[in-house]
Amino acid sequence: MWGPSSATTENDRVGEDSEPLINGRQEERYTTIELRSPHTVSFPLSPILEGEEDIKLSPNIREYEEEETSTFDFRSPALLDQKCPSFRAASAVMSFVFKVTGTLFCTLLSGVIIAGLVTHTIFPLTEVSNTEEAGPVCSSESWSNGRWIKRNETTPPLSSFRDILKWSGFPTYYCTSNRLPKTNLGTPWNQNDTAELWDWRGKVSGYTWQPGCQENEKRLKPQYTPQSLLNDLVYEGGWLFIGDSLSAQWFLSLSCILAPYVRATPFWTPEVPWNATQHLYLDHESPYVQQMELPEGFNMNVTPVVTILRSGLLLSKPEITKIIDDKDLLPGVGPINWNETVFDNPTSLYLDHFLNPNYRYSKLVASAGAHYTSKLFMDLPLDKVTSVFHHVFEEWIRIISKMLEDPRAKDKKVFYRTATAGHKDCHLPEKLNGPPLNEEEALDTPIYNWQFIPIFNRIAQAAMSKVRHPRFKFLSLDRPAMLRPDSHILIDCLHFTIGTGVVEGWTDFLYSYV
């Protein structure tokens, strides 16, 4: 059985598939494998300059001292010549030996130092990204203009959730977030527990993304490992995601990548609100975390390394209503009744989170699009909805630009990530078993608002092109996902399977290229 092909809305609460809310703590808590993600091909690095270390050169050279000099009368050289003719000869020989030895030692030492400077092994240089010398950093547009290639590994037989995590490149056998991990990792179970779908699950994690960066375009950091990513989140600052359920999937993916070192809150039970803000905190029981020297002001009980705050419209409904009324965007249309349940939050709420010094966020990544539907806006034509999105996005830019002028926002960065659409009939055997696409396919029939999501992305890109703030950027990251109709989860055709490289690619780009 291939499963349904219809998309699932927030009202369906994905949880209706009755997946048990499993406990993230398992007996393999510290059974970890330190590895790089298999889903991203490394691209040439800019010259990495490492932190300089203080090194003391201690050749332990002792100055030669004559012993028993009191036996010689230095006031009478003639007497000295008479008493010690053999000493003068021995002294000359020893002096020659020391001179030769010293010369050889200095020559050897100089050679070692020069070689060390050339290879950066003795005096490693400070880690900076010198893009002026190395060429420009690869842009999100160039990165996304790549292709999916098969991993150079034989797909192992899969039969359990553990197998999926291992083959997907995650470091241990669980994810710390217990919010539907089996569903989001595409685990065949219940009516989907078939040999065909287990084969499919192995196949879809068998590809890696090859970025489309040009030869002169570099990445700032090597491909992440779980520990290097954790270090970045701790010492550089955490990530705050603002968006819908696809942004929540990104959070879940990170809870799998960082599982040996973090704990997720809240622990999901039926009583927990579906739109509750989720955090990843350092786990004080992790041996690796215990040996970390945390930055000043970092509190493991207060400071998250990753947060997802659900706000699928960028602005709150009251904020959007005010824009519609002030600009008379829907003349002749009565008050918006908001016919569809969508999780929203006022910008003031999530920007207060972002600026709170106790949380130490360094990056905010927002995304929207999937919930700008006709149904939400009382069955209005989608061109009217597009107009609303345009004005909402421009207001969001204004709010973010003003926020970045706040002294508390110093060094913080804000990004808008392009939205991803779904694929029609993604659960048909020919789609599930097919390879990744080489080019995006346009929808031939309207499904929800999917055919308008590329338009929303173009509107956002055009608006962001006018932004000149160096810490406010547009991330065009949707194309790799749109080439993967084979990698949707088994209950709808909008969300992508965690561990196939689609969502993990967003992590790689944000870590390595920004």
XYZ file of C-alpha atoms in Angstrom:
514
model
C 0.000 0.000 0.000
C 1.507 3.301 -1.092
C -0.320 5.615 1.275
C -2.452 8.677 0.565
C -1.302 11.426 -1.764
C -3.264 14.330 -0.339
C -1.513 17.103 1.559
C -2.121 17.450 5.263
C -3.005 20.779 6.852
C -2.433 21.949 10.396
C -5.995 20.880 11.179
C -5.043 17.284 10.442
C -2.288 17.582 13.058
C -0.103 14.904 11.493
C -0.329 13.262 14.922
C -3.566 11.590 13.868
C -1.422 8.839 12.378
C -1.194 7.699 16.023
C 2.571 7.578 16.163
C 3.519 7.062 19.816
C 5.348 9.969 21.433
C 8.526 8.036 22.151
C 11.051 8.996 24.773
C 14.217 10.517 23.352
C 16.412 9.016 26.077
C 17.367 5.505 25.165
C 20.022 3.126 26.358
C 22.267 4.169 23.469
C 22.445 7.700 24.945
C 26.166 7.970 24.396
C 26.641 5.442 21.615
C 27.738 7.986 19.054
C 29.559 8.047 15.783
C 31.341 11.283 14.852
C 30.794 11.642 11.122
C 29.993 14.146 8.435
C 26.614 14.316 6.765
C 26.538 11.946 3.783
C 24.122 14.203 1.947
C 26.376 17.100 0.969
C 29.451 16.957 -1.227
C 32.307 19.060 0.121
C 33.244 22.033 -2.035
C 36.727 23.665 -2.209
C 37.432 25.604 0.928
C 38.797 29.086 1.223
C 42.212 29.052 2.922
C 41.496 28.244 6.550
C 43.653 30.168 8.956
C 43.732 28.595 12.392
C 44.146 30.156 15.831
C 47.741 31.051 16.685
C 49.255 29.109 19.529
C 52.051 30.370 21.780
C 55.072 28.134 21.452
C 58.229 28.474 23.507
C 61.359 27.277 21.774
C 63.541 25.756 24.530
C 66.732 24.323 23.026
C 68.070 24.078 26.578
C 71.417 25.470 25.502
C 73.772 25.993 28.417
C 76.635 28.434 28.314
C 79.988 26.716 28.645
C 81.758 27.647 31.836
C 85.341 26.877 32.726
C 85.678 24.966 35.952
C 88.293 25.759 38.599
C 89.330 29.033 36.965
C 90.974 29.966 40.246
C 93.941 27.710 39.363
C 94.995 30.081 36.589
C 96.660 33.442 36.974
C 94.854 35.527 34.372
C 97.173 38.417 35.182
C 100.121 36.412 33.707
C 99.435 35.089 30.194
C 103.027 33.932 29.847
C 102.713 31.798 32.965
C 99.466 30.386 31.616
C 101.179 29.487 28.359
C 103.917 27.716 30.269
C 101.636 25.841 32.656
C 98.890 24.786 30.257
C 99.997 24.409 26.646
C 97.747 21.361 26.297
C 94.760 23.283 27.694
C 95.076 25.965 25.016
C 94.964 23.321 22.307
C 92.028 21.541 23.933
C 90.225 24.845 24.386
C 90.646 25.693 20.718
C 89.320 22.295 19.695
C 86.329 22.570 22.009
C 85.605 26.093 20.804
C 85.635 24.874 17.205
C 83.344 21.975 18.077
C 80.840 24.273 19.808
C 80.874 26.731 16.924
C 80.206 23.984 14.385
C 77.547 22.398 16.585
C 75.866 25.752 17.192
C 75.882 26.579 13.495
C 74.349 23.229 12.581
C 71.726 23.554 15.335
C 70.730 27.068 14.267
C 70.556 26.010 10.624
C 68.380 23.027 11.488
C 66.145 25.093 13.784
C 65.722 27.792 11.145
C 64.767 25.176 8.577
C 62.158 23.693 10.880
C 60.661 27.110 11.652
C 60.552 28.125 7.991
C 58.946 24.822 7.021
C 56.461 25.223 9.845
C 55.541 28.711 8.747
C 55.005 27.539 5.188
C 52.816 24.610 6.214
C 51.130 26.421 9.174
C 52.034 23.491 11.454
C 54.171 25.369 13.966
C 52.418 28.708 14.093
C 48.828 28.090 12.953
C 47.215 31.301 11.810
C 43.965 32.667 13.185
C 40.782 31.147 11.720
C 39.243 33.821 9.540
C 37.493 33.771 6.224
C 39.641 35.832 3.865
C 37.192 35.906 1.006
C 38.988 38.831 -0.635
C 41.981 36.613 -1.383
C 40.070 33.357 -1.794
C 37.327 34.636 -4.046
C 33.661 35.273 -3.285
C 31.679 33.051 -0.975
C 29.245 30.794 -2.811
C 25.791 32.381 -2.869
C 22.615 30.498 -2.044
C 21.561 30.807 -5.698
C 24.806 29.206 -6.908
C 24.679 26.549 -4.197
C 21.112 25.649 -5.185
C 22.034 25.375 -8.853
C 23.597 21.960 -8.276
C 22.372 18.398 -8.652
C 21.695 15.236 -6.690
C 24.229 12.445 -7.188
C 24.240 8.895 -5.866
C 26.277 8.198 -2.768
C 29.253 5.981 -3.420
C 27.931 3.383 -0.994
C 25.788 0.305 -1.293
C 22.365 0.798 0.266
C 22.087 -1.549 3.254
C 18.867 -3.434 3.978
C 16.697 -1.406 6.349
C 14.167 -2.868 8.756
C 14.047 -0.529 11.775
C 14.077 3.102 12.848
C 17.663 2.579 14.016
C 18.657 1.437 10.548
C 17.130 4.575 9.050
C 19.025 6.881 11.409
C 22.331 5.159 10.753
C 21.952 5.124 6.954
C 20.798 8.757 7.026
C 24.092 9.781 8.625
C 22.869 10.702 12.094
C 25.354 10.082 14.934
C 23.210 7.919 17.196
C 20.034 5.849 17.236
C 17.409 8.379 18.296
C 16.398 12.029 17.918
C 16.030 14.128 21.052
C 12.739 15.647 19.899
C 9.931 13.120 20.353
C 7.510 15.019 18.116
C 6.657 12.409 15.450
C 10.201 11.390 14.522
C 9.071 8.164 12.840
C 6.626 10.026 10.627
C 9.080 12.763 9.697
C 11.904 10.337 8.989
C 9.689 8.391 6.595
C 9.573 5.186 8.611
C 7.340 2.534 7.023
C 4.935 1.365 9.732
C 1.306 0.429 10.257
C -0.341 0.242 6.820
C 2.908 1.353 5.149
C 5.040 -1.411 6.656
C 5.853 -3.136 3.373
C 9.040 -4.452 1.800
C 8.596 -2.004 -1.082
C 8.544 1.003 1.228
C 11.549 -0.186 3.220
C 13.408 -0.412 -0.088
C 12.174 3.084 -0.914
C 13.406 4.422 2.432
C 16.885 3.119 1.758
C 16.899 4.538 -1.758
C 15.925 8.111 -0.844
C 18.831 8.485 1.593
C 21.192 7.232 -1.090
C 21.774 10.635 -2.703
C 23.990 13.574 -1.851
C 23.689 17.200 -2.920
C 26.490 18.500 -5.132
C 26.432 22.313 -4.864
C 26.491 24.344 -8.046
C 29.134 26.760 -6.770
C 31.591 28.036 -9.375
C 35.323 27.309 -9.109
C 36.083 30.745 -7.683
C 33.220 30.551 -5.161
C 34.207 29.150 -1.789
C 32.681 27.915 1.419
C 33.702 29.526 4.698
C 33.884 26.373 6.804
C 34.396 22.670 6.129
C 31.290 20.519 6.079
C 29.881 20.279 9.575
C 30.184 17.391 11.977
C 27.793 17.123 14.937
C 30.472 18.412 17.297
C 31.642 21.280 15.071
C 28.022 22.338 14.574
C 27.402 22.228 18.322
C 30.526 24.301 18.972
C 29.331 26.907 16.483
C 25.906 27.113 18.128
C 27.439 27.457 21.592
C 30.306 29.848 20.904
C 28.896 31.850 17.981
C 25.248 31.811 19.079
C 22.099 29.761 18.550
C 19.604 29.662 15.685
C 15.997 30.872 15.946
C 13.575 29.549 13.305
C 10.344 31.418 12.562
C 7.938 29.573 10.292
C 5.538 26.723 9.687
C 5.745 22.935 9.950
C 8.597 22.742 7.427
C 10.700 24.943 9.701
C 9.664 22.599 12.522
C 11.060 19.739 10.431
C 14.382 21.575 10.304
C 14.322 21.718 14.103
C 13.652 17.971 14.247
C 16.534 17.278 11.860
C 18.889 19.220 14.133
C 17.595 17.265 17.124
C 18.776 14.130 15.306
C 22.156 15.603 14.285
C 22.900 16.905 17.791
C 21.231 14.063 19.710
C 24.269 13.002 21.801
C 24.699 16.506 23.199
C 21.288 18.161 23.601
C 17.865 17.734 25.175
C 14.612 18.872 23.570
C 11.745 20.677 25.260
C 8.861 20.340 25.615
C 8.462 16.593 25.863
C 5.431 15.982 23.668
C 2.288 14.601 25.238
C -1.330 14.995 24.090
C -1.676 17.883 26.551
C 1.128 19.960 24.990
C -0.177 22.606 22.548
C 0.704 21.709 18.993
C 2.220 25.145 18.385
C 4.337 25.201 21.543
C 7.759 26.757 21.036
C 10.453 24.065 20.959
C 14.041 24.391 22.172
C 17.246 22.375 22.087
C 19.356 22.882 25.216
C 22.758 21.451 26.079
C 22.459 18.166 27.957
C 24.492 18.387 31.165
C 24.723 14.572 31.213
C 26.679 14.472 27.946
C 30.405 13.808 28.554
C 31.301 16.064 25.644
C 29.220 18.921 27.043
C 30.726 18.429 30.504
C 34.211 19.204 29.200
C 33.158 22.310 27.252
C 34.202 25.734 28.541
C 30.958 27.630 28.086
C 30.975 31.325 27.139
C 30.272 33.939 29.775
C 26.535 34.246 30.341
C 25.695 30.844 28.839
C 23.224 29.041 31.110
C 22.415 25.462 30.088
C 18.943 25.784 31.616
C 18.135 29.089 29.903
C 20.231 29.432 26.741
C 18.969 27.338 23.805
C 21.158 26.347 20.876
C 18.162 25.979 18.506
C 14.551 27.206 18.770
C 11.495 26.905 16.517
C 8.751 29.463 17.159
C 5.694 28.754 15.031
C 4.498 31.748 13.036
C 3.539 30.642 9.541
C 2.506 34.064 8.205
C 5.564 36.143 9.292
C 3.183 38.627 10.943
C 0.273 37.952 13.273
C -3.303 37.944 11.978
C -4.094 41.311 13.647
C -0.984 42.815 12.038
C -2.038 41.484 8.625
C -5.600 42.733 9.085
C -4.279 46.223 9.812
C -2.201 46.190 6.600
C -5.223 45.076 4.560
C -7.384 47.814 6.048
C -4.781 50.595 5.900
C -3.920 49.902 2.265
C -7.451 48.936 1.224
C -6.104 45.743 -0.365
C -9.467 43.980 -0.500
C -12.080 46.595 -1.443
C -15.629 45.365 -1.093
C -14.560 42.465 1.101
C -15.755 42.422 4.669
C -13.600 41.730 7.716
C -11.299 38.716 7.374
C -12.757 35.758 9.256
C -9.607 33.627 9.005
C -11.321 30.463 7.814
C -8.313 28.227 8.481
C -6.379 27.538 11.653
C -2.839 28.837 11.259
C -0.333 29.292 14.042
C 0.767 32.913 14.200
C 2.633 35.153 16.603
C 3.233 38.900 16.676
C 6.633 40.009 15.446
C 7.244 41.722 18.779
C 7.130 38.331 20.511
C 9.737 36.560 18.433
C 11.969 39.621 18.085
C 11.992 39.976 21.876
C 13.198 36.370 21.969
C 15.850 37.111 19.362
C 17.191 40.175 21.187
C 17.145 38.663 24.682
C 20.829 38.507 25.725
C 20.180 35.460 27.915
C 19.260 33.433 24.819
C 22.385 34.411 22.828
C 20.881 33.857 19.366
C 23.157 34.748 16.457
C 20.839 33.987 13.530
C 17.114 34.229 12.831
C 15.784 32.311 9.825
C 12.199 32.971 8.740
C 10.081 31.378 6.020
C 6.455 31.570 4.891
C 4.218 30.672 1.986
C 2.451 27.367 2.534
C -0.352 28.985 4.570
C -1.081 31.896 2.241
C -4.061 30.078 0.738
C -7.441 31.067 -0.653
C -9.109 29.151 2.143
C -7.348 31.220 4.794
C -8.552 34.445 3.168
C -12.225 33.483 2.808
C -11.846 31.814 -0.617
C -10.449 34.920 -2.276
C -8.695 34.443 -5.636
C -5.024 33.625 -5.221
C -3.972 36.778 -7.044
C -5.568 38.746 -4.187
C -3.732 36.559 -1.682
C -0.498 37.241 -3.559
C -1.063 40.968 -3.180
C -1.560 40.539 0.558
C 1.648 38.503 0.819
C 3.543 41.236 -1.037
C 2.497 43.981 1.374
C 2.966 41.753 4.418
C 6.489 40.911 3.303
C 7.427 44.554 2.776
C 6.140 45.376 6.256
C 8.149 42.477 7.669
C 11.284 43.853 5.993
C 10.622 47.254 7.554
C 10.194 45.719 11.020
C 13.343 43.586 10.745
C 15.441 46.456 9.382
C 14.404 48.636 12.306
C 15.120 45.824 14.779
C 18.661 45.424 13.422
C 19.393 49.013 14.450
C 18.784 48.073 18.093
C 22.113 47.949 20.013
C 21.123 44.484 21.272
C 21.122 43.260 17.656
C 24.834 43.906 17.184
C 26.405 41.101 15.098
C 23.063 39.267 14.809
C 21.931 38.152 11.346
C 18.470 37.638 9.833
C 17.661 35.456 6.818
C 14.576 34.725 4.791
C 14.515 31.150 3.464
C 12.479 30.472 0.335
C 9.423 28.253 0.792
C 9.109 24.802 -0.763
C 6.018 23.515 -2.544
C 4.701 19.975 -2.830
C 4.668 17.455 -5.688
C 1.502 16.048 -7.210
C 0.871 12.312 -6.702
C 4.184 11.873 -4.920
C 3.202 8.440 -3.589
C 2.627 6.803 -6.936
C 5.160 4.002 -7.429
C 6.784 5.756 -10.380
C 7.426 8.840 -8.221
C 8.615 6.945 -5.150
C 10.938 4.716 -7.125
C 12.140 7.351 -9.552
C 15.449 9.224 -9.285
C 15.784 12.903 -8.384
C 14.848 15.308 -11.147
C 17.354 17.287 -13.181
C 15.027 20.274 -13.510
C 12.005 21.486 -11.562
C 8.590 20.442 -12.852
C 5.740 22.953 -13.005
C 2.372 21.902 -11.605
C -0.084 21.257 -14.434
C -3.120 21.430 -12.111
C -3.614 23.673 -9.066
C -3.170 21.915 -5.717
C -3.788 24.040 -2.631
C -1.550 27.074 -3.255
C 1.496 25.124 -4.429
C 1.606 26.710 -7.874
C 1.807 30.132 -6.184
C 4.683 29.339 -3.826
C 7.312 30.080 -6.521
C 5.543 33.422 -7.018
C 5.752 34.139 -3.287
C 9.479 33.366 -3.451
C 9.988 35.755 -6.370
C 8.066 38.486 -4.528
C 10.281 37.976 -1.484
C 13.440 37.982 -3.589
C 12.466 41.205 -5.364
C 11.680 42.907 -2.065
C 14.886 41.654 -0.439
C 16.968 42.886 -3.398
C 16.296 46.421 -2.172
C 17.639 45.658 1.311
C 21.141 47.007 1.815
C 21.697 45.914 5.396
C 24.754 43.585 5.471
C 23.176 41.341 8.133
C 19.809 40.833 6.442
C 19.930 38.327 3.577
C 17.789 36.227 1.247
C 18.429 32.461 1.109
C 17.278 30.779 -2.093
C 17.362 27.162 -0.918
C 14.180 25.636 -2.374
C 15.511 24.123 -5.622
C 17.184 21.002 -4.118
C 13.853 20.106 -2.477
C 11.893 20.671 -5.667
C 14.104 18.121 -7.444
C 13.069 15.412 -4.944
C 9.466 14.270 -5.585
C 10.641 10.873 -4.316
C 11.499 12.088 -0.812
C 8.198 13.190 0.752
C 6.984 11.656 3.998
C 4.448 8.863 3.650
C 1.358 10.786 4.789
C 1.448 13.852 2.522
C 3.160 15.377 -0.498
C 4.289 18.660 1.064
C 6.706 17.728 3.848
C 10.084 16.164 3.059
C 11.607 13.130 4.727
C 14.250 13.979 7.322
C 17.567 12.274 6.613
C 17.393 12.391 2.807
C 19.625 15.465 2.575
C 16.878 17.930 1.656
C 16.507 19.560 5.074
C 20.073 18.719 6.108
C 21.252 20.804 3.150
C 19.772 23.902 4.786
C 21.929 23.212 7.834
C 25.030 22.756 5.711
C 24.482 26.038 3.894
C 23.735 28.083 7.010
C 26.773 26.626 8.790
C 29.298 26.580 5.951
C 28.488 29.457 3.610
C 26.965 32.243 5.698
